Short mmCIF file of C-alpha atoms and ligand atoms in Angstrom, two decimals:
data_model
loop_
_atom_site.label_atom_id
_atom_site.label_comp_id
_atom_site.label_asym_id
_atom_site.label_seq_id
_atom_site.Cartn_x
_atom_site.Cartn_y
_atom_site.Cartn_z
CA UNK U 15 -7.35 5.73 22.51
CA UNK U 16 -8.04 4.53 18.99
CA UNK U 17 -5.65 5.12 16.11
CA UNK U 18 -7.83 4.65 13.05
CA UNK U 19 -11.45 4.01 12.14
CA UNK U 20 -11.27 0.20 12.06
CA UNK U 21 -13.91 -1.25 14.39
CA UNK U 22 -12.27 -4.31 15.92
CA UNK U 23 -15.46 -5.20 17.82
CA UNK U 24 -16.75 -8.61 16.71
CA UNK U 25 -13.41 -9.28 15.00
CA UNK U 26 -11.40 -12.35 15.91
CA UNK U 27 -7.81 -11.43 16.72
CA UNK U 28 -4.86 -13.75 17.28
CA UNK U 29 -1.91 -12.50 19.31
CA UNK U 30 0.99 -14.95 19.33
CA UNK U 31 3.43 -14.16 22.12
CA UNK U 32 0.48 -12.59 23.93
CA UNK U 33 1.91 -13.41 27.38
CA UNK U 34 5.02 -11.39 26.58
CA UNK U 35 5.73 -7.67 26.74
CA UNK U 36 4.37 -6.30 23.46
CA UNK U 37 1.77 -9.04 22.93
CA UNK U 38 0.10 -8.57 26.32
CA UNK U 39 -0.08 -4.81 25.82
CA UNK U 40 -1.81 -5.46 22.50
CA UNK U 41 -4.25 -7.85 24.19
CA UNK U 42 -5.20 -5.22 26.77
CA UNK U 43 -5.41 -2.52 24.12
CA UNK U 44 -8.10 -4.49 22.27
CA UNK U 45 -9.90 -5.51 25.46
CA UNK U 46 -10.11 -1.89 26.61
CA UNK U 47 -10.98 -0.18 23.34
CA UNK U 48 -12.97 -2.93 21.61
CA UNK U 49 -14.71 -4.87 24.40
CA UNK U 50 -16.63 -6.98 21.90
CA UNK U 51 -13.57 -8.20 20.05
CA UNK U 52 -12.71 -11.88 20.31
CA UNK U 53 -9.07 -11.96 21.40
CA UNK U 54 -7.02 -15.16 21.35
CA UNK U 55 -3.59 -15.24 22.98
CA UNK U 56 -1.25 -18.09 21.98
CA UNK U 57 1.98 -18.39 23.97
CA UNK U 58 4.14 -21.13 25.47
CA UNK U 59 4.62 -19.01 28.60
CA UNK U 60 7.84 -19.96 30.44
CA UNK U 61 9.24 -23.26 31.60
CA UNK U 62 12.31 -23.56 33.76
CA UNK U 63 14.54 -24.26 30.73
CA UNK U 64 17.41 -21.89 30.06
CA UNK U 65 19.85 -21.23 27.23
CA UNK U 66 23.60 -21.40 27.80
CA UNK U 67 23.57 -17.66 28.64
CA UNK U 68 21.43 -18.66 31.67
CA UNK U 69 18.41 -16.72 30.36
CA UNK U 70 15.02 -18.41 30.17
CA UNK U 71 14.05 -19.95 26.82
CA UNK U 72 10.84 -17.90 26.74
CA UNK U 73 9.66 -14.97 28.80
CA UNK U 74 5.86 -15.22 28.71
CA UNK U 75 4.40 -14.70 32.20
CA UNK U 76 0.89 -15.17 33.54
CA UNK U 77 1.18 -11.90 35.48
CA UNK U 78 1.20 -9.99 32.18
CA UNK U 79 -2.30 -11.31 31.56
CA UNK U 80 -3.98 -10.84 34.92
CA UNK U 81 -7.27 -9.07 34.16
CA UNK U 82 -7.36 -10.29 30.56
CA UNK U 83 -10.71 -11.93 29.79
CA UNK U 84 -10.12 -13.32 26.29
CA UNK U 85 -9.04 -16.83 25.29
CA UNK U 86 -5.58 -17.96 26.41
CA UNK U 87 -4.01 -20.97 24.70
CA UNK U 88 -0.73 -22.37 25.94
CA UNK U 89 1.11 -23.71 22.95
CA UNK U 90 4.46 -23.77 21.23
CA UNK U 91 4.76 -22.26 17.75
CA UNK U 92 7.27 -25.02 16.95
CA UNK U 93 4.71 -27.70 17.57
CA UNK U 94 2.29 -28.49 14.72
CA UNK U 95 -0.15 -30.17 17.10
CA UNK U 96 -0.27 -27.07 19.29
CA UNK U 97 -0.81 -24.91 16.21
CA UNK U 98 -3.79 -27.09 15.32
CA UNK U 99 -5.66 -25.47 18.23
CA UNK U 100 -5.83 -22.37 16.02
CA UNK U 101 -7.95 -24.27 13.47
CA UNK U 102 -10.95 -23.74 15.75
CA UNK U 103 -10.88 -20.05 14.84
CA UNK U 104 -11.07 -17.91 11.73
CA UNK U 105 -8.93 -14.87 12.38
CA UNK U 106 -9.59 -11.43 10.96
CA UNK U 107 -6.27 -10.14 12.33
CA UNK U 108 -3.06 -11.88 13.37
CA UNK U 109 -0.41 -10.09 15.43
CA UNK U 110 2.57 -12.39 15.45
CA UNK U 111 4.86 -11.45 18.33
CA UNK U 112 6.01 -14.87 19.56
CA UNK U 113 9.74 -15.36 19.14
CA UNK U 114 12.94 -15.99 20.95
CA UNK U 115 13.42 -12.30 21.67
CA UNK U 116 16.80 -12.57 23.38
CA UNK U 117 19.48 -11.04 21.15
CA UNK U 118 22.23 -12.78 23.11
CA UNK U 119 21.22 -16.36 22.39
CA UNK U 120 23.63 -18.10 20.03
CA UNK U 121 21.83 -21.44 19.60
CA UNK U 122 21.29 -20.88 15.89
CA UNK U 123 19.23 -24.01 15.27
CA UNK U 124 16.69 -23.21 17.97
CA UNK U 125 16.40 -19.53 17.08
CA UNK U 126 15.92 -20.06 13.39
CA UNK U 127 13.50 -22.94 13.89
CA UNK U 128 11.43 -20.96 16.36
CA UNK U 129 11.43 -17.59 14.65
CA UNK U 130 11.42 -18.61 11.01
CA UNK U 131 9.78 -22.03 10.51
CA UNK U 132 6.72 -21.02 12.52
CA UNK U 133 6.31 -17.96 10.32
CA UNK U 134 5.54 -20.20 7.35
CA UNK U 135 2.83 -21.95 9.38
CA UNK U 136 1.25 -18.70 10.51
CA UNK U 137 1.37 -17.26 7.00
CA UNK U 138 -0.47 -20.35 5.78
CA UNK U 139 -3.13 -19.81 8.44
CA UNK U 140 -3.38 -16.14 7.55
CA UNK U 141 -3.77 -16.96 3.86
CA UNK U 142 -6.48 -19.53 4.59
CA UNK U 143 -8.41 -17.16 6.88
CA UNK U 144 -7.72 -14.11 4.67
CA UNK U 145 -6.48 -12.33 7.78
CA UNK U 146 -4.55 -9.12 7.96
CA UNK U 147 -1.19 -10.06 9.43
CA UNK U 148 1.23 -7.86 11.34
CA UNK U 149 4.44 -9.43 12.65
CA UNK U 150 7.41 -8.34 14.70
CA UNK U 151 10.70 -7.90 12.91
CA UNK U 152 13.56 -6.04 14.59
CA UNK U 153 16.18 -3.32 14.32
CA UNK U 154 18.65 -6.16 15.00
CA UNK U 155 18.42 -6.85 11.24
CA UNK U 156 20.73 -3.82 10.79
CA UNK U 157 23.59 -4.94 13.05
CA UNK U 158 25.91 -1.98 13.48
CA UNK U 159 25.22 -0.30 10.14
CA UNK U 160 25.47 3.51 10.42
CA UNK U 161 22.44 5.64 11.21
CA UNK U 162 19.83 6.23 10.06
CA UNK U 163 19.03 2.54 9.61
CA UNK U 164 16.94 2.13 6.50
CA UNK U 165 14.88 -0.78 5.20
CA UNK U 166 16.74 -2.38 2.28
CA UNK U 167 20.22 -2.21 3.82
CA UNK U 168 20.77 -4.86 6.49
CA UNK U 169 23.67 -6.63 8.15
CA UNK U 170 22.57 -8.72 11.14
CA UNK U 171 25.32 -9.54 13.60
CA UNK U 172 23.61 -12.20 15.68
CA UNK U 173 21.39 -15.23 14.97
CA UNK U 174 18.35 -13.34 16.28
CA UNK U 175 18.81 -10.46 13.81
CA UNK U 176 19.41 -12.96 11.03
CA UNK U 177 16.20 -14.84 11.89
CA UNK U 178 14.20 -11.61 11.68
CA UNK U 179 15.80 -10.75 8.33
CA UNK U 180 14.81 -14.19 7.03
CA UNK U 181 11.23 -13.47 8.12
CA UNK U 182 11.32 -10.15 6.23
CA UNK U 183 12.53 -11.90 3.08
CA UNK U 184 9.74 -14.45 3.37
CA UNK U 185 7.27 -11.60 3.88
CA UNK U 186 8.49 -9.69 0.83
CA UNK U 187 8.09 -12.81 -1.30
CA UNK U 188 4.62 -13.39 0.13
CA UNK U 189 3.58 -9.79 -0.58
CA UNK U 190 4.73 -10.11 -4.20
CA UNK U 191 2.86 -13.37 -4.66
CA UNK U 192 -0.28 -12.18 -2.81
CA UNK U 193 -0.67 -8.54 -3.82
CA UNK U 194 -4.18 -8.25 -2.36
CA UNK U 195 -3.23 -9.43 1.11
CA UNK U 196 -2.18 -7.15 3.97
CA UNK U 197 1.12 -8.22 5.53
CA UNK U 198 3.23 -5.75 7.49
CA UNK U 199 6.54 -6.39 9.28
CA UNK U 200 7.53 -3.94 11.99
CA UNK U 201 11.19 -3.43 12.83
CA UNK U 202 10.94 -2.29 16.42
CA UNK U 203 13.90 -0.37 17.80
CA UNK U 204 14.42 -0.32 21.61
CA UNK U 205 10.98 -0.73 23.16
CA UNK U 206 10.35 0.11 26.84
CA UNK U 207 7.28 0.31 29.03
CA UNK U 208 4.88 -1.58 31.29
CA UNK U 209 4.84 -5.43 31.13
CA UNK U 210 8.49 -5.74 30.09
CA UNK U 211 9.63 -6.56 33.64
CA UNK U 212 9.33 -10.33 33.19
CA UNK U 213 11.90 -10.24 30.40
CA UNK U 214 14.35 -10.11 33.29
CA UNK U 215 17.89 -9.17 32.20
CA UNK U 216 16.67 -8.61 28.61
CA UNK U 217 14.22 -5.87 29.68
CA UNK U 218 15.05 -2.27 28.79
CA UNK U 219 17.64 -0.19 30.60
CA UNK U 220 14.79 2.14 31.59
CA UNK U 221 13.30 -0.35 34.03
CA UNK U 222 16.67 -1.84 35.04
CA UNK U 223 18.23 1.54 35.86
CA UNK U 224 14.99 2.67 37.54
CA UNK U 225 15.21 -0.27 39.92
CA UNK U 226 18.94 0.28 40.55
CA UNK U 227 18.22 3.85 41.57
CA UNK U 228 15.22 2.85 43.71
CA UNK U 229 17.43 0.39 45.58
CA UNK U 230 19.61 3.35 46.62
CA UNK U 231 22.45 2.57 44.19
CA UNK U 232 24.07 4.91 41.69
CA UNK U 233 23.13 4.13 38.06
CA UNK U 234 25.85 1.97 36.47
CA UNK U 235 26.60 2.61 32.81
CA UNK U 236 29.26 1.70 30.25
CA UNK U 237 32.09 4.21 29.82
CA UNK U 238 31.09 6.90 27.32
CA UNK U 239 27.35 6.33 27.79
CA UNK U 240 26.60 9.94 26.90
CA UNK U 241 27.75 8.97 23.39
CA UNK U 242 25.96 5.63 23.12
CA UNK U 243 22.69 6.54 21.45
CA UNK U 244 19.64 4.41 20.69
CA UNK U 245 16.22 5.00 19.25
CA UNK U 246 14.05 4.27 22.31
CA UNK U 247 10.36 3.83 21.63
CA UNK U 248 7.59 3.73 24.23
CA UNK U 249 5.17 0.78 24.21
CA UNK U 250 2.13 2.96 23.49
CA UNK U 251 3.75 4.06 20.25
CA UNK U 252 4.45 0.42 19.38
CA UNK U 253 0.74 -0.31 19.88
CA UNK U 254 -0.09 2.67 17.66
CA UNK U 255 2.20 1.20 14.98
CA UNK U 256 0.54 -2.21 15.14
CA UNK U 257 -2.95 -0.73 14.84
CA UNK U 258 -2.06 1.63 12.01
CA UNK U 259 -0.42 -1.27 10.18
CA UNK U 260 -3.84 -2.88 9.82
CA UNK U 261 -4.70 -0.19 7.27
CA UNK U 262 -1.43 0.49 5.44
CA UNK U 263 -1.03 2.42 2.21
CA UNK U 264 0.93 -0.66 1.19
CA UNK U 265 2.15 -3.88 2.72
CA UNK U 266 5.85 -4.04 3.52
CA UNK U 267 8.54 -3.81 6.17
CA UNK U 268 8.71 -0.65 8.27
CA UNK U 269 10.94 0.78 10.99
CA UNK U 270 9.28 1.64 14.28
CA UNK U 271 11.25 4.19 16.25
CA UNK U 272 11.02 7.86 17.11
CA UNK U 273 13.72 8.83 14.61
CA UNK U 274 15.38 10.74 17.50
CA UNK U 275 18.26 8.86 19.12
CA UNK U 276 18.92 9.43 22.83
CA UNK U 277 21.77 8.35 25.09
CA UNK U 278 21.82 5.86 27.97
CA UNK U 279 23.13 8.72 30.11
CA UNK U 280 19.94 10.66 29.34
CA UNK U 281 17.84 7.71 30.54
CA UNK U 282 19.70 7.68 33.87
CA UNK U 283 19.40 11.46 34.20
CA UNK U 284 15.66 11.54 33.43
CA UNK U 285 15.05 8.69 35.88
CA UNK U 286 16.99 10.48 38.62
CA UNK U 287 14.94 13.60 38.02
CA UNK U 288 11.70 11.62 38.21
CA UNK U 289 12.81 9.77 41.34
CA UNK U 290 14.26 12.84 43.04
CA UNK U 291 17.79 11.45 43.41
CA UNK U 292 21.18 12.81 42.45
CA UNK U 293 23.66 9.92 42.53
CA UNK U 294 26.88 10.37 40.56
CA UNK U 295 26.82 7.82 37.70
CA UNK U 296 29.28 4.93 38.02
CA UNK U 297 30.99 3.91 34.79
CA UNK U 298 32.52 0.58 33.81
CA UNK U 299 34.17 -1.01 30.78
CA UNK U 300 31.77 -2.27 28.07
CA UNK U 301 32.46 -6.04 27.87
CA UNK U 302 30.80 -6.49 24.48
CA UNK U 303 32.55 -6.26 21.14
CA UNK U 304 30.47 -5.30 18.09
CA UNK U 305 28.21 -3.16 20.28
CA UNK U 306 25.83 -0.79 18.44
CA UNK U 307 26.74 2.75 19.48
CA UNK U 308 24.14 4.65 17.47
CA UNK U 309 20.72 3.65 16.22
CA UNK U 310 18.17 5.92 14.62
CA UNK U 311 15.21 4.61 12.69
CA UNK U 312 14.66 6.09 9.26
CA UNK U 313 10.89 6.56 9.52
CA UNK U 314 10.16 8.34 6.26
CA UNK U 315 8.38 5.37 4.69
CA UNK U 316 6.75 4.47 8.03
CA UNK U 317 5.15 7.92 8.18
CA UNK U 318 4.11 7.80 4.56
CA UNK U 319 2.71 4.27 4.39
CA UNK U 320 1.46 3.68 7.94
CA UNK U 321 0.73 7.26 9.01
CA UNK U 322 2.87 6.53 12.10
CA UNK U 323 4.42 9.26 14.19
CA UNK U 324 5.75 8.65 17.70
CA UNK U 325 3.81 10.57 20.36
CA UNK U 326 6.21 9.86 23.23
CA UNK U 327 9.58 11.55 23.74
CA UNK U 328 11.92 9.76 26.17
CA UNK U 329 10.90 12.27 28.87
CA UNK U 330 7.19 11.69 28.29
CA UNK U 331 7.57 7.90 28.07
CA UNK U 332 9.54 7.65 31.33
CA UNK U 333 7.13 10.04 33.04
CA UNK U 334 4.18 7.80 32.02
CA UNK U 335 6.07 4.69 33.16
CA UNK U 336 7.56 5.80 36.47
CA UNK U 337 4.61 4.84 38.69
CA UNK U 338 4.72 1.29 37.28
CA UNK U 339 8.51 1.12 37.75
CA UNK U 340 7.96 2.02 41.42
CA UNK U 341 5.06 -0.44 41.83
CA UNK U 342 7.20 -3.26 40.41
CA UNK U 343 10.05 -2.39 42.71
CA UNK U 344 7.91 -2.38 45.85
CA UNK U 345 5.70 -5.35 44.91
CA UNK U 346 8.03 -7.63 42.95
CA UNK U 347 11.56 -6.89 44.09
CA UNK U 348 11.67 -6.03 47.78
N1 NAD O 15 10.98 -5.36 22.99
C1 NAD O 15 11.80 -4.91 22.04
O1 NAD O 15 12.57 -3.95 22.27
C2 NAD O 15 11.79 -5.54 20.67
C3 NAD O 15 12.62 -4.96 19.69
C4 NAD O 15 12.62 -5.54 18.41
C5 NAD O 15 11.81 -6.62 18.13
N2 NAD O 15 11.03 -7.17 19.11
C6 NAD O 15 10.20 -8.33 18.75
O2 NAD O 15 8.88 -8.10 19.18
C7 NAD O 15 8.25 -9.34 19.57
C8 NAD O 15 7.75 -9.22 20.99
O3 NAD O 15 8.86 -8.92 21.83
P1 NAD O 15 8.73 -8.72 23.37
O4 NAD O 15 9.65 -7.63 23.75
O5 NAD O 15 7.31 -8.64 23.73
O6 NAD O 15 9.38 -10.08 23.88
P2 NAD O 15 8.83 -11.18 24.88
O7 NAD O 15 9.92 -12.17 25.01
O8 NAD O 15 8.28 -10.54 26.10
O9 NAD O 15 7.60 -11.81 24.06
C9 NAD O 15 7.73 -12.92 23.21
C10 NAD O 15 6.68 -13.93 23.65
O10 NAD O 15 6.79 -15.06 22.78
C11 NAD O 15 6.63 -16.21 23.56
N3 NAD O 15 7.32 -17.33 22.90
C12 NAD O 15 8.67 -17.51 22.75
N4 NAD O 15 8.90 -18.65 22.13
C13 NAD O 15 7.69 -19.22 21.87
C14 NAD O 15 7.29 -20.41 21.27
N5 NAD O 15 8.19 -21.29 20.80
N6 NAD O 15 5.97 -20.68 21.17
C15 NAD O 15 5.04 -19.84 21.67
N7 NAD O 15 5.37 -18.67 22.26
C16 NAD O 15 6.68 -18.36 22.36
C17 NAD O 15 7.26 -15.90 24.91
O11 NAD O 15 6.79 -16.75 25.93
C18 NAD O 15 6.89 -14.45 25.08
O12 NAD O 15 5.69 -14.34 25.80
C19 NAD O 15 9.31 -10.42 19.41
O13 NAD O 15 9.11 -11.04 18.17
C20 NAD O 15 10.61 -9.64 19.42
O14 NAD O 15 11.62 -10.31 18.71
C21 NAD O 15 10.99 -6.64 20.37
#
């Protein structure tokens, strides 16, 4: 499926973080729809290093790229020598997804270095190549501000959200100073869908609950989960947003969500319907303070300036995803 009339064939496209969830889906989107595009994935993949929360330092995984025929470069966006590998290319489009994506990492130095300093380097490359650049920001820039979360009013409550807000400020400055360039930041809300599995405990509750249910266990949710609402967005809509951002009415920062918040209880209920089970949900105390209880993307400017409109309701997204959730369970878990 194509989302606009740009012909990406013969274009050279960089996807940083291309071994991760969103980046690998972008890589396959271009490979499938524009077989003559020249796609370059740049990612440090994963080592065995972990943060103090015991999560891996990066979640890229070769399995996300099996079947991908473009160029794969293993490099770290923090390393200037690794970035030099990109000098061999002149990019028409840059999709910058690489980041420490774990919202529960508190090593401020590493997060800000990785997510922010590298952005300057990639902007320099984009300016030199005159590329269109789309990068991943996040709804974490809003912290627990009331819904609907709207660009221009932010209050990050973790180093990750702060790093993304810094990127947005850099982008706004860049857009002002380079009015003829195309630079778009996308504040993704809660993304779910195929190729997120290797994010392990940071993957969406859709896949985690799906696997709990498949293992014969009741879904486990925080107390009051019917009143904890999030704006869940299916990966195909996130791809749509990235593609439409290549031809924006104007550069800027945009929310990417459905605009229709849904509860964690609804996720468990839809999954049980899809999987043909009827376990009573088990509830437990939420251990986190400062937990967001309601997110809803304000997508007025996204619709107007990107022409974006989510095609997938939570029901439709889970229905499209369920076969993959089952495959993962039977091939990767048991
Ligand atoms: N998935 C979501 O719900 C969501 C929501 C908001 C924002 N985002 C943002 O979208 C982008 C993609 O997220 P994702 O869900 O695909 O996460 P992900 O962790 O699967 O992908 C990020 C990729 O970046 C790579 N990476 C990390 N550090 C790197 C480094 N120093 N050098 C090179 N590569 C590095 C990882 O190996 C990984 O493949 C991220 O910037 C993330 O912050 C995602």
